[in-house]
mmCIF file of C-alpha atoms in Angstrom:
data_model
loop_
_atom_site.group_PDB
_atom_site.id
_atom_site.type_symbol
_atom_site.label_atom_id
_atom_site.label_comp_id
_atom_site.label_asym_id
_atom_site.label_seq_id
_atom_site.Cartn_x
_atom_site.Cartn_y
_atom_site.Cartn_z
ATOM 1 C CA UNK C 1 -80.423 9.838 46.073
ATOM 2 C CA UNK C 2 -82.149 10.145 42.533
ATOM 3 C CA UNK C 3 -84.183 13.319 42.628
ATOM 4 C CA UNK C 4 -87.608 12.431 42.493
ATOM 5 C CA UNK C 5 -87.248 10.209 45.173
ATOM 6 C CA UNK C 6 -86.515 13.044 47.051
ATOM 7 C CA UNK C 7 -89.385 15.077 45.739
ATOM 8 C CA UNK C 8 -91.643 12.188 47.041
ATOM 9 C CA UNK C 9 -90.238 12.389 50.472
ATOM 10 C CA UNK C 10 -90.725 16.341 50.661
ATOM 11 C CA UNK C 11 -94.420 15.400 49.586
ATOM 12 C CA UNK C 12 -95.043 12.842 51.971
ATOM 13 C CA UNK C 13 -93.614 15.270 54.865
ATOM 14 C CA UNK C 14 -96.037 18.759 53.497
ATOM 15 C CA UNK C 15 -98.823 15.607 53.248
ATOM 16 C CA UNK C 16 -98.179 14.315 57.177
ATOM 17 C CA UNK C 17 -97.134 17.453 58.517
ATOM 18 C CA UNK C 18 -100.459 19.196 59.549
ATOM 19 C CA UNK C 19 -101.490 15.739 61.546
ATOM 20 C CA UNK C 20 -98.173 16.172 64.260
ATOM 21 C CA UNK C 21 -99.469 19.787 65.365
ATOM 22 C CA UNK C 22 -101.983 21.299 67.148
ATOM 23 C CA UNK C 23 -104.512 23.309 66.029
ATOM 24 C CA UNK C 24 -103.531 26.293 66.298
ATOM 25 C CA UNK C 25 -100.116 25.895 64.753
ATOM 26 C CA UNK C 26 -102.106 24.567 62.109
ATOM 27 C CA UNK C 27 -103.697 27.675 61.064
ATOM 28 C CA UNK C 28 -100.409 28.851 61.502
ATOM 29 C CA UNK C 29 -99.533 26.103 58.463
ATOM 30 C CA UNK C 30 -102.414 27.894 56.338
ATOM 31 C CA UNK C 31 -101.267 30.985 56.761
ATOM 32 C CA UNK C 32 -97.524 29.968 55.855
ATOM 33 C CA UNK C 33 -98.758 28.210 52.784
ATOM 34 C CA UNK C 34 -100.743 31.344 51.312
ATOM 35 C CA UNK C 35 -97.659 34.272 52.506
ATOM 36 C CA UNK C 36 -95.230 31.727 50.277
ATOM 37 C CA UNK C 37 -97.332 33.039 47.414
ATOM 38 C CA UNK C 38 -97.713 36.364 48.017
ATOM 39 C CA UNK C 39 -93.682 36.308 48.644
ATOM 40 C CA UNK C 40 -93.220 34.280 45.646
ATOM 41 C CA UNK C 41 -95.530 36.744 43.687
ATOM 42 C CA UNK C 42 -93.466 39.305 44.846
ATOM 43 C CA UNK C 43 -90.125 37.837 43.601
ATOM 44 C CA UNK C 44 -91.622 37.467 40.266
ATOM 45 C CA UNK C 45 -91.637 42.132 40.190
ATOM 46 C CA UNK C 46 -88.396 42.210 41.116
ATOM 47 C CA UNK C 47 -86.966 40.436 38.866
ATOM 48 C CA UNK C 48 -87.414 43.661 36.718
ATOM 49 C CA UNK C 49 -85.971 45.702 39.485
ATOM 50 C CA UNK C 50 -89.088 46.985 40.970
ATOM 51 C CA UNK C 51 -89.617 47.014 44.508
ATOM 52 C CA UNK C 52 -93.470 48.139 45.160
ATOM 53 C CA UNK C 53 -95.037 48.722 48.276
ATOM 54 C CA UNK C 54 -98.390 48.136 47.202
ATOM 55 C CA UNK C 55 -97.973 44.636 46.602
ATOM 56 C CA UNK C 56 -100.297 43.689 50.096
ATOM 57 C CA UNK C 57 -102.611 45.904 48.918
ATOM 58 C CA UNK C 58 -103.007 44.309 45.662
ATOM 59 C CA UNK C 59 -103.415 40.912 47.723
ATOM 60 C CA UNK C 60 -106.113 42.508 49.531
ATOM 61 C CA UNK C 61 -107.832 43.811 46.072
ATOM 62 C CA UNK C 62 -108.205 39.855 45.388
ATOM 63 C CA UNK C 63 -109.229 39.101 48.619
ATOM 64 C CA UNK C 64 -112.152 42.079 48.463
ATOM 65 C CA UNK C 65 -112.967 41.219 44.667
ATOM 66 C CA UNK C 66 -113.470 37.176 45.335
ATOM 67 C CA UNK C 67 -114.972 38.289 48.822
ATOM 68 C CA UNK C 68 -117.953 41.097 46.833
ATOM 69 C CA UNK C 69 -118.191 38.127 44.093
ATOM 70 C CA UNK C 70 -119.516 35.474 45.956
ATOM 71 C CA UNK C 71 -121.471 37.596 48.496
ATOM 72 C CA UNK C 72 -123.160 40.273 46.464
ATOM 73 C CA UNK C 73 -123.203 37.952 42.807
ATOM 74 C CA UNK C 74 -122.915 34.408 44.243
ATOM 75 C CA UNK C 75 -120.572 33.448 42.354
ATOM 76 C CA UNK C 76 -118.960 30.333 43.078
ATOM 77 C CA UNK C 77 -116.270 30.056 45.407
ATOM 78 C CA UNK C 78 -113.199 28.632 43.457
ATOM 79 C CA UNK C 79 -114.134 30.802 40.430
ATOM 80 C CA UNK C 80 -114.607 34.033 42.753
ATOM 81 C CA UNK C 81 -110.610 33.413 43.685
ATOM 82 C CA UNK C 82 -109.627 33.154 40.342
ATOM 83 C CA UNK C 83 -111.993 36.305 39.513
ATOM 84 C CA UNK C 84 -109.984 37.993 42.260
ATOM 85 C CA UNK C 85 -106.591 37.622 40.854
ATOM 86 C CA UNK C 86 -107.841 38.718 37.200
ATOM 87 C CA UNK C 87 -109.182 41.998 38.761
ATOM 88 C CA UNK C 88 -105.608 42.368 40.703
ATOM 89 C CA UNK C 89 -103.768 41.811 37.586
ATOM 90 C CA UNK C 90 -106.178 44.625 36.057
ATOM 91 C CA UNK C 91 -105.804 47.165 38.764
ATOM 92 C CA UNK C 92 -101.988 46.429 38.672
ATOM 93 C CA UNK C 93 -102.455 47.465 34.791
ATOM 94 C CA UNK C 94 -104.183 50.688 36.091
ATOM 95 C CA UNK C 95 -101.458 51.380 38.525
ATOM 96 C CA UNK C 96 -98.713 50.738 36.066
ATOM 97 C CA UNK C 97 -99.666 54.220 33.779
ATOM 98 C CA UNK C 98 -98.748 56.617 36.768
ATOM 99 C CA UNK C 99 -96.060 54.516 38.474
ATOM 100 C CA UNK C 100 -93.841 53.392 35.225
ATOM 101 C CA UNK C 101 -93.597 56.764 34.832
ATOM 102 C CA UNK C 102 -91.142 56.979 37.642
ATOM 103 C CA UNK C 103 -88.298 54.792 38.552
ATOM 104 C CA UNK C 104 -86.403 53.391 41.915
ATOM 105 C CA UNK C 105 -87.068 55.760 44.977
ATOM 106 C CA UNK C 106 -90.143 57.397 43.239
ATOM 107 C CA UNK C 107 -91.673 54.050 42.102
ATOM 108 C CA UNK C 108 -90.969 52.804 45.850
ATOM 109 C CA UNK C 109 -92.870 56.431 46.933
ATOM 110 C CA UNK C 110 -95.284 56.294 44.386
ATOM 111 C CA UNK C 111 -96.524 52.439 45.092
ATOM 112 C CA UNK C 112 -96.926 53.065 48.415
ATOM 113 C CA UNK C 113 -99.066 56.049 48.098
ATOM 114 C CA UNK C 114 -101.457 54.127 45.356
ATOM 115 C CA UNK C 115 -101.809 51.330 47.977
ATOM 116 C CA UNK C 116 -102.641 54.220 50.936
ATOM 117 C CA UNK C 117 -105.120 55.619 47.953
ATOM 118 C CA UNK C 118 -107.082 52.402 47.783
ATOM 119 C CA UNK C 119 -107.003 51.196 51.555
ATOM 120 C CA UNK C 120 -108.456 55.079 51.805
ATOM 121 C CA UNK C 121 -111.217 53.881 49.363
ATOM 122 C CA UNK C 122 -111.726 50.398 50.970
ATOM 123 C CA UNK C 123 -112.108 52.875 54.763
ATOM 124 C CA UNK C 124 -114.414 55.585 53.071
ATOM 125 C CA UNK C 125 -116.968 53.094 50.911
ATOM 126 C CA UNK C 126 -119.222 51.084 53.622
ATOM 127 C CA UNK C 127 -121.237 50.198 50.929
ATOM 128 C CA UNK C 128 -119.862 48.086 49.474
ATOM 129 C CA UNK C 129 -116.309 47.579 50.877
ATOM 130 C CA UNK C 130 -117.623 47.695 54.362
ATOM 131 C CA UNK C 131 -115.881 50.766 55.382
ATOM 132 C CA UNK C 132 -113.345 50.479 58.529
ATOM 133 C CA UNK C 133 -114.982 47.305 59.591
ATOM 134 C CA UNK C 134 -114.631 45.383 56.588
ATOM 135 C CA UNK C 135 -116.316 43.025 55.536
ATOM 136 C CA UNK C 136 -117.469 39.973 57.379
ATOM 137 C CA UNK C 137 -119.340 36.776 56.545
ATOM 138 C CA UNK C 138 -117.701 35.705 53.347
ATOM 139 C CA UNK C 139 -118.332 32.518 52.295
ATOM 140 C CA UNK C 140 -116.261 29.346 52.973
ATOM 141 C CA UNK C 141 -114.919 27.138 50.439
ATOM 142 C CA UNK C 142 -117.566 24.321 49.986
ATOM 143 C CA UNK C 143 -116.758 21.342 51.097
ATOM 144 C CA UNK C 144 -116.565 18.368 49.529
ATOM 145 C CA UNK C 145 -115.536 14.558 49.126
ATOM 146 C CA UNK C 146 -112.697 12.782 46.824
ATOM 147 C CA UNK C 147 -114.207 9.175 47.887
ATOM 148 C CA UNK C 148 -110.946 8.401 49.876
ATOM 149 C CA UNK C 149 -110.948 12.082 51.908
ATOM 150 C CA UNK C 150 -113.634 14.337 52.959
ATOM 151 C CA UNK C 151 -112.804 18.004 52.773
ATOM 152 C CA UNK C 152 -113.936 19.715 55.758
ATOM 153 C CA UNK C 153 -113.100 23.422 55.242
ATOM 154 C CA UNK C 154 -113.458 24.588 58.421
ATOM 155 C CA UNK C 155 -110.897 22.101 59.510
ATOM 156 C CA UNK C 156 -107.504 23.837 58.705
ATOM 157 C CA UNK C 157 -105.893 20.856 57.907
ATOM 158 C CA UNK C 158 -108.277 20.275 54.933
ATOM 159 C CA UNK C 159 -108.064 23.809 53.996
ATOM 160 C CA UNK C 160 -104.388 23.430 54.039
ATOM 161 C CA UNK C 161 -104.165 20.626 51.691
ATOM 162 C CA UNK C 162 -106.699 22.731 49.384
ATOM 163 C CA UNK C 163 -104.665 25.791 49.862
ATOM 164 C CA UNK C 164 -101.472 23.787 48.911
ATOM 165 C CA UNK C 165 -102.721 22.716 45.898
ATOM 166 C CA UNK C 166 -103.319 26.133 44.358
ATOM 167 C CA UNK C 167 -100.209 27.080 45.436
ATOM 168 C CA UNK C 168 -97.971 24.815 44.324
ATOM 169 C CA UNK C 169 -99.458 25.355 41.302
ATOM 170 C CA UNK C 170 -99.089 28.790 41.005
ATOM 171 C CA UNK C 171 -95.278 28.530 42.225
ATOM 172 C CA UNK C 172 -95.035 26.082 39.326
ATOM 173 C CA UNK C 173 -96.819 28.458 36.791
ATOM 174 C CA UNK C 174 -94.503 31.271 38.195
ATOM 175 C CA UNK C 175 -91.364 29.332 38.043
ATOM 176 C CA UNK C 176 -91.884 27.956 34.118
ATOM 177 C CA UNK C 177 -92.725 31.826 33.664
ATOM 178 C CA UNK C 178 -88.871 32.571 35.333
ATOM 179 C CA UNK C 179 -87.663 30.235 33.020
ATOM 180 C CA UNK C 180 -89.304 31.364 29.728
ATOM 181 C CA UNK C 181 -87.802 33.802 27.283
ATOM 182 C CA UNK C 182 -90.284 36.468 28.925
ATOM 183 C CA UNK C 183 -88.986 35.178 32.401
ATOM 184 C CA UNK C 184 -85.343 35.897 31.228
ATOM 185 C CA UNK C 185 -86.362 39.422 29.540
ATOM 186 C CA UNK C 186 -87.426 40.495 32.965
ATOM 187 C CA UNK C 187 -84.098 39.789 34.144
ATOM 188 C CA UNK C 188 -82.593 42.131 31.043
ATOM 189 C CA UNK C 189 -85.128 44.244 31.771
ATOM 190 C CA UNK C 190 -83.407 45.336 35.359
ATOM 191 C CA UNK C 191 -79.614 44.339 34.564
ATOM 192 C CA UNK C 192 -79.511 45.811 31.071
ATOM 193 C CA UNK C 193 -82.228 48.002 30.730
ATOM 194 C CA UNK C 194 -80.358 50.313 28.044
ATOM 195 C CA UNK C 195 -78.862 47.396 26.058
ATOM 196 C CA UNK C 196 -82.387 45.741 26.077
ATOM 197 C CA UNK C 197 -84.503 48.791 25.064
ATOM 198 C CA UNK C 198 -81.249 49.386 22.224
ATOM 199 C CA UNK C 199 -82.297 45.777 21.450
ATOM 200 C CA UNK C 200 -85.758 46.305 20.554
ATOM 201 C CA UNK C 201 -87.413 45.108 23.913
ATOM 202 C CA UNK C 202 -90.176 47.639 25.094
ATOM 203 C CA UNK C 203 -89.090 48.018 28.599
ATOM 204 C CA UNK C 204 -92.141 49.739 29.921
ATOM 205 C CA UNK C 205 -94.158 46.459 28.721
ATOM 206 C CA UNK C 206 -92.167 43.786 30.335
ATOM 207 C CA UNK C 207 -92.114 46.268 33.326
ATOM 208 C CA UNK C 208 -96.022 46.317 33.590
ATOM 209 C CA UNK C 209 -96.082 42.359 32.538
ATOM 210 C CA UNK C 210 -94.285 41.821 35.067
ATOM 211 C CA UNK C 211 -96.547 44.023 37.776
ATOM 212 C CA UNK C 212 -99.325 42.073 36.375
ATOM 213 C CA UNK C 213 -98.388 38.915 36.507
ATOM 214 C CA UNK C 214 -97.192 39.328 40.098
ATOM 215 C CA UNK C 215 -100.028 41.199 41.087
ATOM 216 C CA UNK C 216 -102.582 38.487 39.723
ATOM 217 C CA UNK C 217 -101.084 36.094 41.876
ATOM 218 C CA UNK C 218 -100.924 37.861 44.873
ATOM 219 C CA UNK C 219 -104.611 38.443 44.141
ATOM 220 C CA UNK C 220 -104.918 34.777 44.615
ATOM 221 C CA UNK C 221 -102.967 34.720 47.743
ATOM 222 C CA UNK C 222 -105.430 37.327 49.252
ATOM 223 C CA UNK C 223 -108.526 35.106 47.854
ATOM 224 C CA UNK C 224 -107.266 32.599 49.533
ATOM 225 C CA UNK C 225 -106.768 34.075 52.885
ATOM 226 C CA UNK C 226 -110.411 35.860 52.733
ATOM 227 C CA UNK C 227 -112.481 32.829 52.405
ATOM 228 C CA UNK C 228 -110.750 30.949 55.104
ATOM 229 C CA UNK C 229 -110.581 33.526 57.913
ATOM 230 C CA UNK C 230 -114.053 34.689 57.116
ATOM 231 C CA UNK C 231 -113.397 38.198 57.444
ATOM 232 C CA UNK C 232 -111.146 41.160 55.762
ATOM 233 C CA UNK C 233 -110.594 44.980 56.722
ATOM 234 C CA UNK C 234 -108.568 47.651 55.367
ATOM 235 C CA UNK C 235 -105.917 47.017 58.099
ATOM 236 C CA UNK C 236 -104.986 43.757 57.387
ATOM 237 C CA UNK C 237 -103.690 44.817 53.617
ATOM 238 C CA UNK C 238 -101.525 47.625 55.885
ATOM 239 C CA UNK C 239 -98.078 48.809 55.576
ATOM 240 C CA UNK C 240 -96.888 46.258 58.611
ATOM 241 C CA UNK C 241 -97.588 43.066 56.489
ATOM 242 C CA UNK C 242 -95.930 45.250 53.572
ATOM 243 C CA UNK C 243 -92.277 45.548 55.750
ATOM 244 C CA UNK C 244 -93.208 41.300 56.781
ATOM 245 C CA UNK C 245 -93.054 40.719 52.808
ATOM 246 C CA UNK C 246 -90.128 42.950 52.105
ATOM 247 C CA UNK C 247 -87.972 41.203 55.596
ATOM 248 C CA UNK C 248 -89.040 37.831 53.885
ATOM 249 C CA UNK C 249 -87.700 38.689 50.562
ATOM 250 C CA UNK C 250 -84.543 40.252 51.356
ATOM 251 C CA UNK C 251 -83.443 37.810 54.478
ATOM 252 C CA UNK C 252 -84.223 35.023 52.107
ATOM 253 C CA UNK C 253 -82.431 36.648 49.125
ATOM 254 C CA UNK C 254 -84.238 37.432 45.837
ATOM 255 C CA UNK C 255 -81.475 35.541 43.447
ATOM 256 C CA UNK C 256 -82.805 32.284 43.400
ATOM 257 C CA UNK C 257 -86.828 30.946 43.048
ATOM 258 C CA UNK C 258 -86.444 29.301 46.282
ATOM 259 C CA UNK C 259 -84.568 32.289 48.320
ATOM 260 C CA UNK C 260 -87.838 34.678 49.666
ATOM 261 C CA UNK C 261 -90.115 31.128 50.795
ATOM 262 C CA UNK C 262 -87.013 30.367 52.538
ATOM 263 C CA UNK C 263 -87.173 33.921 54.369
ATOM 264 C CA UNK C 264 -90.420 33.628 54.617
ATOM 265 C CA UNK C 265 -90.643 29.586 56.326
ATOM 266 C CA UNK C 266 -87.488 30.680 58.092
ATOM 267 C CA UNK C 267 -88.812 33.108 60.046
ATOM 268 C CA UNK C 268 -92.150 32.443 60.610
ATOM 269 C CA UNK C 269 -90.966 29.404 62.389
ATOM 270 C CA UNK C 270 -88.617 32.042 64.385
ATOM 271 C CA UNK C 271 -91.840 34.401 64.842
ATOM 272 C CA UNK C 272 -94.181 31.227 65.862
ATOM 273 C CA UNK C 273 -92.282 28.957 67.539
ATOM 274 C CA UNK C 274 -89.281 31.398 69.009
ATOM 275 C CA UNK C 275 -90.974 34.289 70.151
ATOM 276 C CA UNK C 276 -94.314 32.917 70.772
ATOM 277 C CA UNK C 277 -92.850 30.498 73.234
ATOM 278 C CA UNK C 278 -90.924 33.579 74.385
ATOM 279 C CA UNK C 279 -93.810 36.207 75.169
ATOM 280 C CA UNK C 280 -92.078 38.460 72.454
ATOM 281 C CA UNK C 281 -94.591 38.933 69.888
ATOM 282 C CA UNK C 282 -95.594 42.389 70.438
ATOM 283 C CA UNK C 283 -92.120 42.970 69.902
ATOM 284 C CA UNK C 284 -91.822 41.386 66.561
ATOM 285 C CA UNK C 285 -92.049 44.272 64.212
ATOM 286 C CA UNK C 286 -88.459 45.429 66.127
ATOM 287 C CA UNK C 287 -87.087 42.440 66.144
ATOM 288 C CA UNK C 288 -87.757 42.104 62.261
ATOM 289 C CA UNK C 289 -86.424 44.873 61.875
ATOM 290 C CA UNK C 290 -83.744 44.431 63.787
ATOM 291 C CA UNK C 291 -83.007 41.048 61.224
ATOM 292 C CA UNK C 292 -83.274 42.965 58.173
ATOM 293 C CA UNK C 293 -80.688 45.154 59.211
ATOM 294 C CA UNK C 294 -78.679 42.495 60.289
ATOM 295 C CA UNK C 295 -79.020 40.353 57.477
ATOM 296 C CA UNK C 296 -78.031 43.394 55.111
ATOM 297 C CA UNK C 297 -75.349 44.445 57.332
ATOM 298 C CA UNK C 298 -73.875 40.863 57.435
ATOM 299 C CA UNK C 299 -75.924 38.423 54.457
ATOM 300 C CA UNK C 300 -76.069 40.357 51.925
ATOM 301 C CA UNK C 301 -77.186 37.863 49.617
ATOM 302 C CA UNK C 302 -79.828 36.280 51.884
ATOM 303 C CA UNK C 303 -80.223 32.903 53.480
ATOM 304 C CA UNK C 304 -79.909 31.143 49.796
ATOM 305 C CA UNK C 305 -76.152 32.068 49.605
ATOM 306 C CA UNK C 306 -75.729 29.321 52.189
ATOM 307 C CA UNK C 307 -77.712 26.679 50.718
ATOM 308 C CA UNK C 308 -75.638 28.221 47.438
ATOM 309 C CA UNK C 309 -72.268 27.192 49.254
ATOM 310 C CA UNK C 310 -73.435 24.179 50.974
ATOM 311 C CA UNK C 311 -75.031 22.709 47.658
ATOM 312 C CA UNK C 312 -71.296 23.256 45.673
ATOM 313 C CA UNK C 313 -69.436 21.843 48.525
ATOM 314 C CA UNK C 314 -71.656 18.931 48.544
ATOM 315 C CA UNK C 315 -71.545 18.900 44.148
ATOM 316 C CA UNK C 316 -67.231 19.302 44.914
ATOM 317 C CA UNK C 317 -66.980 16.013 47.241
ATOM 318 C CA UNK C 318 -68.807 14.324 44.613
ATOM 319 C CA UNK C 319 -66.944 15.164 41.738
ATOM 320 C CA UNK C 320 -64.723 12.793 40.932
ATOM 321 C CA UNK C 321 -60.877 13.507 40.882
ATOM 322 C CA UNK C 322 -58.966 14.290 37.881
ATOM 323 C CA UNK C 323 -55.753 13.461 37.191
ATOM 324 C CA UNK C 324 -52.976 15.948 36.377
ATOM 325 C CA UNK C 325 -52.663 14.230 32.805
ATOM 326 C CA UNK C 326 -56.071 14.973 32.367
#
């Protein structure tokens, strides 16, 4: 089947899919669509060979910044989002100074206590952060009409076809970004990091470029989850959503584009539809656990190493055979 007849059927399916479930599993949808970015935006760091655990924090500096913007400056709700991945990407800049300083465990150590540092700040500051309670209220997305569709944002459905828009977009912008001569520096960056910085390259650059870049989108992410929820506290940018984004990642396998949303679809379908149905979801930060351990004990190389073999096997039946005299 040519291919973009098969990108038209994935399309239709994302476009149908919200009207065959419930309501509640379609908030679930939302929240699926916007943790695909902040998973994507993740995959985009480690292609230097950075693994930060401040990355949920930085979603939830985007979801404070757009949240402050339109409640405090009225600033318009679209352009607040956007605002709130900009100031990401600049804290992320901020960040980088102290934590390119140190590399592997200590950047792992020293992310994580930079996130604590500003989730301290968010708790500490009721005005304007809200202290521990957060802050509530924020405005919705307005809605609005395309003649054929009215946008009803307190409908999830409509805010999933909104929220699926900026995110495919952003996986595209990411994605072009892999692709790029900056995208393939990154990947220098972690593989050859001597050979690269013997070549000229300023490693601590691309490093922070790459922080940046991630972090702005994750900003995005979080933008998007405070205006539809309504609400945002300093626990729910905490260290528990930090191991749900690192189980994603590394189940799904960080090689390919496609590997951490895999993770990250795969097993929130296991988390939603498996162990809701269940009763086991007070149990689900062991049993992701419990999966990550597996998985690295066992797939190494994440789910995407068996789409990987599956996708050759299929390309090797339809090869056509060669002749010895060939």
């Amino acid at each position: 089947m040519p291919k973009f007849l098969i990108w038209i059927a994935v399309l239709a399916a994302l476009v149908a899919l919200p009207h065959g479930l419930s309501f509640s599993q379609q908030e679930i949808l939302v929240f699926l669509t916007i943790n695909v970015l902040l998973v994507a935006s993740y995959r985009l760091l480690t292609l230097t060979g950075e693994w930060s655990l401040a990355h949920v924090v930085i979603m939830g500096v985007g979801a404070y910044s757009s949240a402050l913007l339109t409640k405090k400056l009225g600033v318009y709700v679209p352009v607040s989002m956007l605002l709130g991945g900009v100031i990401a990407a600049l804290i992320a800049v901020l960040l980088s100074f102290p934590l390119f300083r140190m590399k592997g465990f200590y950047f792992l150590i020293g992310s994580f206590a930079a996130g604590e540092i500003i989730r301290l700040l968010w708790k500490r500051f009721r005005d304007p952060f809200g202290g521990a309670k957060g802050i509530k209220g924020i405005d919705p997305m307005p809605d609005f009409s395309i003649g054929f569709y009215q946008f009803d944002f307190f409908e999830p459905t409509s805010y999933y076809y909104f929220a699926g828009v900026i995110v495919a977009f952003c996986l595209w912008v990411l994605w072009r970004i892999e692709k790029s001569p900056v995208g393939l520096t990154f990947h220098a960056v972690h593989w050859q990091d001597k050979l690269a910085q013997a070549s000229g390259v300023n490693v601590r650059a691309y490093r922070t470029l790459a922080f940046a870049i991630a972090s702005g989108f994750a900003g995005i992410s979080g933008a998007l989850l405070a205006h539809y929820v309504g609400t945002i506290n300093p626990n729910a940018f905490d260290i528990d959503l930090m191991v749900f984004v690192l189980t994603w990642a590394i189940v799904g396998g960080t090689a390919t584009f496609y590997g951490p949303i895999l993770g990250c679809v795969v097993l929130t379908v296991i988390n939603e539809v498996v162990l809701r149905e269940l009763g086991l979801e007070q149990m689900r930060p062991l049993i992701y656990g419990a999966i990550m351990i597996l998985s690295i004990l066992f797939l190494p190389n994440g789910l995407e190493s068996i789409v990987q073999k599956f996708t050759k096997r299929r390309a090797a039946e339809g090869a056509p055979e060669r002749s010895p005299a060939e």
